[in-house]
Short mmCIF file of C-alpha atoms in Angstrom, two decimals:
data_model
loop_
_atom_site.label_atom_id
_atom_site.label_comp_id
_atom_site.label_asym_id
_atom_site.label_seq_id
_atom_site.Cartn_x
_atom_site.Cartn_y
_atom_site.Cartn_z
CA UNK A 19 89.62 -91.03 -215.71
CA UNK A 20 89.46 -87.41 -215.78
CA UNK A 21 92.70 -86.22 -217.36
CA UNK A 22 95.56 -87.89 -218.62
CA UNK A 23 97.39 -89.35 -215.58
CA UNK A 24 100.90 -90.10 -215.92
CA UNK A 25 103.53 -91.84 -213.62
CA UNK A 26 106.42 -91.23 -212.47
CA UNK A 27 106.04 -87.91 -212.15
CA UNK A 28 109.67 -87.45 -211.64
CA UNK A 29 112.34 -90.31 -211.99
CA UNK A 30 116.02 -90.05 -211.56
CA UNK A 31 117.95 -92.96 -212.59
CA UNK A 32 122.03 -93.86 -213.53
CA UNK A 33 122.72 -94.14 -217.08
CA UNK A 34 122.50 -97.49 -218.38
CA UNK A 35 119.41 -98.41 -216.49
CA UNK A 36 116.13 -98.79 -218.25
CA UNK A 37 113.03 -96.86 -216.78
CA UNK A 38 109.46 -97.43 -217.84
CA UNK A 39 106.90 -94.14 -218.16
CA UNK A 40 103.30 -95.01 -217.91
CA UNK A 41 100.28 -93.01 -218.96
CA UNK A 42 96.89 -93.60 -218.52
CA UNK A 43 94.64 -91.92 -221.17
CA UNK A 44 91.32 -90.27 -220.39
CA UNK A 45 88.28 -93.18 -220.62
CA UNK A 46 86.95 -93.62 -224.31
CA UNK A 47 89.67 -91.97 -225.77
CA UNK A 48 91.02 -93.90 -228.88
CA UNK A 49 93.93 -92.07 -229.91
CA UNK A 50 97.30 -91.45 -227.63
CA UNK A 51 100.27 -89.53 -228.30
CA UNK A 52 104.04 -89.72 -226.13
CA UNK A 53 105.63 -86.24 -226.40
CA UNK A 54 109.62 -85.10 -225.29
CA UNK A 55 110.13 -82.31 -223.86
CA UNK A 56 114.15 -80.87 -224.07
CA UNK A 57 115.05 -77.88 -222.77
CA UNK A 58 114.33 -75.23 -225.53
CA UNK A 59 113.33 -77.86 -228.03
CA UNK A 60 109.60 -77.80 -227.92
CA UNK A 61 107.46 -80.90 -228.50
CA UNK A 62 109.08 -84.00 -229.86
CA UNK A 63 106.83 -86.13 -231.52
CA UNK A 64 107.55 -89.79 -229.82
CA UNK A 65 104.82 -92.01 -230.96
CA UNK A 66 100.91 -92.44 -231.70
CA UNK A 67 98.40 -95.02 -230.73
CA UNK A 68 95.14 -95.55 -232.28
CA UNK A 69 93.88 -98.38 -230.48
CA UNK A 70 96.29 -100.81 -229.41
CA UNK A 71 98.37 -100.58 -233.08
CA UNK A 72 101.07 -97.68 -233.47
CA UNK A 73 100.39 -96.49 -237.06
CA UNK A 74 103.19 -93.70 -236.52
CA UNK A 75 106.65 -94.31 -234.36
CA UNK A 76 108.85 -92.53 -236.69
CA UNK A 77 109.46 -90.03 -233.73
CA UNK A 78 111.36 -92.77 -231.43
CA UNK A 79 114.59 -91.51 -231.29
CA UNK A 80 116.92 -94.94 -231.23
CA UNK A 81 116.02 -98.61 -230.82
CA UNK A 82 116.59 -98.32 -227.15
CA UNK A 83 112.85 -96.51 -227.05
CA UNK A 84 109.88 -98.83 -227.32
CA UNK A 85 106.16 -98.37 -226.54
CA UNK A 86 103.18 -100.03 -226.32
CA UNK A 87 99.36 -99.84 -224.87
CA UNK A 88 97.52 -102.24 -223.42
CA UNK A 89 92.92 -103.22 -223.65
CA UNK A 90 93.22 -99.33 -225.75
CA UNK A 91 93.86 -97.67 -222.37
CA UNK A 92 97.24 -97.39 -220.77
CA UNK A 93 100.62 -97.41 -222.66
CA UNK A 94 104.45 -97.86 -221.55
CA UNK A 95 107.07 -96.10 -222.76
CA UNK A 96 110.51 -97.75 -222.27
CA UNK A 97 113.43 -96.69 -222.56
CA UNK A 98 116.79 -99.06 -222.43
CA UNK A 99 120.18 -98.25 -221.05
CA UNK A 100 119.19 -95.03 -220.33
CA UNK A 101 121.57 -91.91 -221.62
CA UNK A 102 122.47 -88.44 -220.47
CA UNK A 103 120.91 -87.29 -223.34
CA UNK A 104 117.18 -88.83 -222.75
CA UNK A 105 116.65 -86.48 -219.70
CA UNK A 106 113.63 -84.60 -220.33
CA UNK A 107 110.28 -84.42 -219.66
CA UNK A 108 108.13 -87.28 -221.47
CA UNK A 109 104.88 -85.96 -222.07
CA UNK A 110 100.96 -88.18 -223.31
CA UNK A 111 98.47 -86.82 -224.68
CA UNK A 112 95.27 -88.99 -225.75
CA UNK A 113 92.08 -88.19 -227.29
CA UNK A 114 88.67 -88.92 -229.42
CA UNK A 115 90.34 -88.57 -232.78
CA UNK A 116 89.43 -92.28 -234.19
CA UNK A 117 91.45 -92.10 -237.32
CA UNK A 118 89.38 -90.63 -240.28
CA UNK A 119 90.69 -87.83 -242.12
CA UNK A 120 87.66 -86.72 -242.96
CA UNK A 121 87.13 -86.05 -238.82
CA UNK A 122 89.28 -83.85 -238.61
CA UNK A 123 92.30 -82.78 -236.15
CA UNK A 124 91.06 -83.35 -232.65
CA UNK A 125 92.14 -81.36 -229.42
CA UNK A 126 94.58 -82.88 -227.79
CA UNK A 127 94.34 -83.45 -223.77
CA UNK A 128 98.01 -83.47 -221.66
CA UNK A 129 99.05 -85.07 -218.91
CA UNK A 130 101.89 -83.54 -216.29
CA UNK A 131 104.51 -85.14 -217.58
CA UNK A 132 106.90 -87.56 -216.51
CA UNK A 133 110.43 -85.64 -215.56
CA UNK A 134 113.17 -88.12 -216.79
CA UNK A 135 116.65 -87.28 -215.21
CA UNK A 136 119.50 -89.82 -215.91
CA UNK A 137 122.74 -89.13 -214.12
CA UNK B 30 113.28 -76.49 -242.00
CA UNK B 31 110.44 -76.03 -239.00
CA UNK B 32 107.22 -76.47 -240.19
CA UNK B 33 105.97 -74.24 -237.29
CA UNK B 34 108.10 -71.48 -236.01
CA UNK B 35 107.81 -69.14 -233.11
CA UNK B 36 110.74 -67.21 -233.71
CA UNK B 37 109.98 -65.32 -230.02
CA UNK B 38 111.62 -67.33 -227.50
CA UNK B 39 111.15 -65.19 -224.66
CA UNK B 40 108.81 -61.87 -224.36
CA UNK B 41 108.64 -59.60 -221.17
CA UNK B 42 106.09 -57.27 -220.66
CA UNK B 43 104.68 -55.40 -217.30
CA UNK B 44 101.27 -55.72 -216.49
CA UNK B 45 98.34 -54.48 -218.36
CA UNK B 46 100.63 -54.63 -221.95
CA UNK B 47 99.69 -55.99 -225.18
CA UNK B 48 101.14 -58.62 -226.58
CA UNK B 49 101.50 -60.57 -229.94
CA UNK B 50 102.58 -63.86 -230.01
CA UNK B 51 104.17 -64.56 -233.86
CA UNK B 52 103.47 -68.26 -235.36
CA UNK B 53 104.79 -69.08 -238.21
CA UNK B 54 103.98 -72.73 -240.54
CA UNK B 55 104.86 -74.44 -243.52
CA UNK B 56 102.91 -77.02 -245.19
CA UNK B 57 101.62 -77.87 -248.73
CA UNK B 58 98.67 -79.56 -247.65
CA UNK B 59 95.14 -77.47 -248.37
CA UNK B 60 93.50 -79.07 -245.36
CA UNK B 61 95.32 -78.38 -241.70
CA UNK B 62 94.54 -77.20 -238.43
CA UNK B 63 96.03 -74.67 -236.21
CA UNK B 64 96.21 -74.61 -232.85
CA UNK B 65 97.59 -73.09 -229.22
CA UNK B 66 98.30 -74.31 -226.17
CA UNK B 67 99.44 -72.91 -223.12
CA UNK B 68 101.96 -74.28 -220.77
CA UNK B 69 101.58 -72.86 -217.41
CA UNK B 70 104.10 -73.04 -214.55
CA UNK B 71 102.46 -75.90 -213.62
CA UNK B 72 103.48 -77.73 -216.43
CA UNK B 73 100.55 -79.41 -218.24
CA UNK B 74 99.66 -78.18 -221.50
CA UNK B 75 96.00 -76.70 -222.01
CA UNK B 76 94.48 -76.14 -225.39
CA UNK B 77 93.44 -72.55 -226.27
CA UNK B 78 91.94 -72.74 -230.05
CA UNK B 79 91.66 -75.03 -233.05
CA UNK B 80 91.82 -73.16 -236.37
CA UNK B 81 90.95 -75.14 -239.94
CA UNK B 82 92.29 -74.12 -242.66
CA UNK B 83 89.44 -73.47 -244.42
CA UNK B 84 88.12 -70.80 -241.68
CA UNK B 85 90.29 -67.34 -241.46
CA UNK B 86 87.84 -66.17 -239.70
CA UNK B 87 89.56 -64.45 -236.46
CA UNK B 88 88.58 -65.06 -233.66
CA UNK B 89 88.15 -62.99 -229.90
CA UNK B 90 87.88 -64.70 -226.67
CA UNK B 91 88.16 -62.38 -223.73
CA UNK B 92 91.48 -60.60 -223.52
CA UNK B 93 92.58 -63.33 -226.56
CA UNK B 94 92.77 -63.03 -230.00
CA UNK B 95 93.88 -65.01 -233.04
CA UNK B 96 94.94 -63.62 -236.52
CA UNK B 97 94.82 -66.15 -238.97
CA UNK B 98 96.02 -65.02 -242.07
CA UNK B 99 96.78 -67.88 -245.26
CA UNK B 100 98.77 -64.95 -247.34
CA UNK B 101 101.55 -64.69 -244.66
CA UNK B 102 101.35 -68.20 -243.39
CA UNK B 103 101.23 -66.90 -240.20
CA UNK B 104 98.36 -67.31 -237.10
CA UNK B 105 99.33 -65.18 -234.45
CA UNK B 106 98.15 -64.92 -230.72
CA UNK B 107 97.37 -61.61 -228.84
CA UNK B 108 97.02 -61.03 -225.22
CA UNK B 109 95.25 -57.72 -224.36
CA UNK B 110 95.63 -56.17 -221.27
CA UNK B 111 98.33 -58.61 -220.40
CA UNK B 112 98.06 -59.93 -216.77
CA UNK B 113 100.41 -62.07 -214.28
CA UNK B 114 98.55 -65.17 -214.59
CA UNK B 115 99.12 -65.12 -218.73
CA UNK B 116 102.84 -65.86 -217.84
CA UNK B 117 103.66 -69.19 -219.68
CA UNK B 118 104.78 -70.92 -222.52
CA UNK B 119 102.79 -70.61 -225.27
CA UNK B 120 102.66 -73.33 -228.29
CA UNK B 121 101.66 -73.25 -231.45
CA UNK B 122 100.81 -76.42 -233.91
CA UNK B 123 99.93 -77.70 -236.80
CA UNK B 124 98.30 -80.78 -238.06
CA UNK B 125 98.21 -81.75 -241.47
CA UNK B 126 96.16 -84.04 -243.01
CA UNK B 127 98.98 -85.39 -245.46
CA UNK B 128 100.79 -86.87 -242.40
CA UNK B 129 97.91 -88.74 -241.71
CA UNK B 130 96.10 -89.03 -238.60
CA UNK B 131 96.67 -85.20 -238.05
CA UNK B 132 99.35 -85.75 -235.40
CA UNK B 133 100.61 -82.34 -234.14
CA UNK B 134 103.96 -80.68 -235.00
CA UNK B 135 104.44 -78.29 -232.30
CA UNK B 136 106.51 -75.38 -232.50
CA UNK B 137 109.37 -74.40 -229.82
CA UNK B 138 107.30 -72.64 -227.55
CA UNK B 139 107.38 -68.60 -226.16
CA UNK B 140 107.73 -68.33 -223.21
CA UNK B 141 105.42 -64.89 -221.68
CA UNK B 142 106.80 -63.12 -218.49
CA UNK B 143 104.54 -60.52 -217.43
CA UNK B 144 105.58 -58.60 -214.92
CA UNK B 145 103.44 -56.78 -211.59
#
């Protein structure tokens, strides 16, 4: 596509449900990226994805967050019995960085966000 | 400790101001990146400049600037003429290459009000 699309764009669920966030990462892009978002907090880094494989999860916060992507396109975020303390906004980034130092940092491109509110 | 800091968490100006955005990072690797992003009302981010750490070079674009300075540790972000439409939060981060795969730390973000 385009841009990054991601979906829900807003989800508000009770605590101890799980949700699932998608993204869907712009076409040929290799590398993808999950983002928080807390009030004040700046950037939390969640997760990366080179390819289908996930050389880097030490961001996930608890065992109740998993992730994956799917044919090196779209990934899933999940998050288990939800908590007060997950609402935020859950943001993916993807792009063209293929995982060679010598490449270099690559832009990243954002989507909107996915606005997590658990009650 | 951060490894990026923007100790500015919220700047007000009027309209037609200057204004310097501070970013502060911490790494021991001799090969990073630098970068900003802005974070509009909207809420998607959008990438302003990539800085390497072998280039302090600064660099103009428009009514932005960038002061990349190794000494200080420091690449800061200046708005000239300040205008409504610059209100947002602006981000600064940094990607190492010792992490590996040069994933971003971001810093917390300053958020610009510019007031009519």
């Amino acid at each position: 596509g385009a841009g990054v699309s991601q979906s829900p764009s807003n989800k508000v669920t009770e605590k101890g449900k799980d949700v699932e966030l998608r993204c869907d990462p712009i076409s040929g892009h290799t590398a993808l990226y999950w983002y928080r978002q807390s009030l004040g907090q700046g950037l939390e880094f969640l997760i990366y994805f080179q390819g289908n494989s996930a050389p880097d999860k030490s961001g996930l916060p608890s065992d109740r967050f998993s992730a994956e992507r799917t044919g090196g396109s779209v990934s899933t975020l999940t998050i288990q019995r939800t908590q007060q303390e997950d609402s935020a906004v859950y943001l993916c980034a993807s792009s063209s960085f293929s995982g060679g130092l010598l490449s270099g940092a690559n832009v990243l491109t954002f989507g909107a966000g996915s606005r997590l509110t658990v009650l | 400790a951060q490894k990026v800091t923007q100790a500015q968490t919220e700047i007000s100006v009027v309209e037609k101001e200057d204004v310097t955005l501070d970013c502060v990072y911490e790494t021991r690797d001799t090969t990073y990146y630098l970068f900003w992003y802005k974070q509009p009302p909207s809420g998607e981010l959008v990438f302003l400049i990539r800085r390497n750490s072998f280039d302090e070079q600064n660099e103009i674009s428009g009514r932005y600037s960038w002061n990349f300075q190794k000494s200080t540790s420091s690449f800061n972000f200046t708005i000239t003429a300040s205008q409504v439409v610059d209100s947002a939060v602006y981000f600064c981060a940094l990607s190492e290459a010792g992490r590996g795969s040069y994933i971003p730390t971001f810093g917390r973000g300053t958020s610009l009000i510019v007031h009519p």
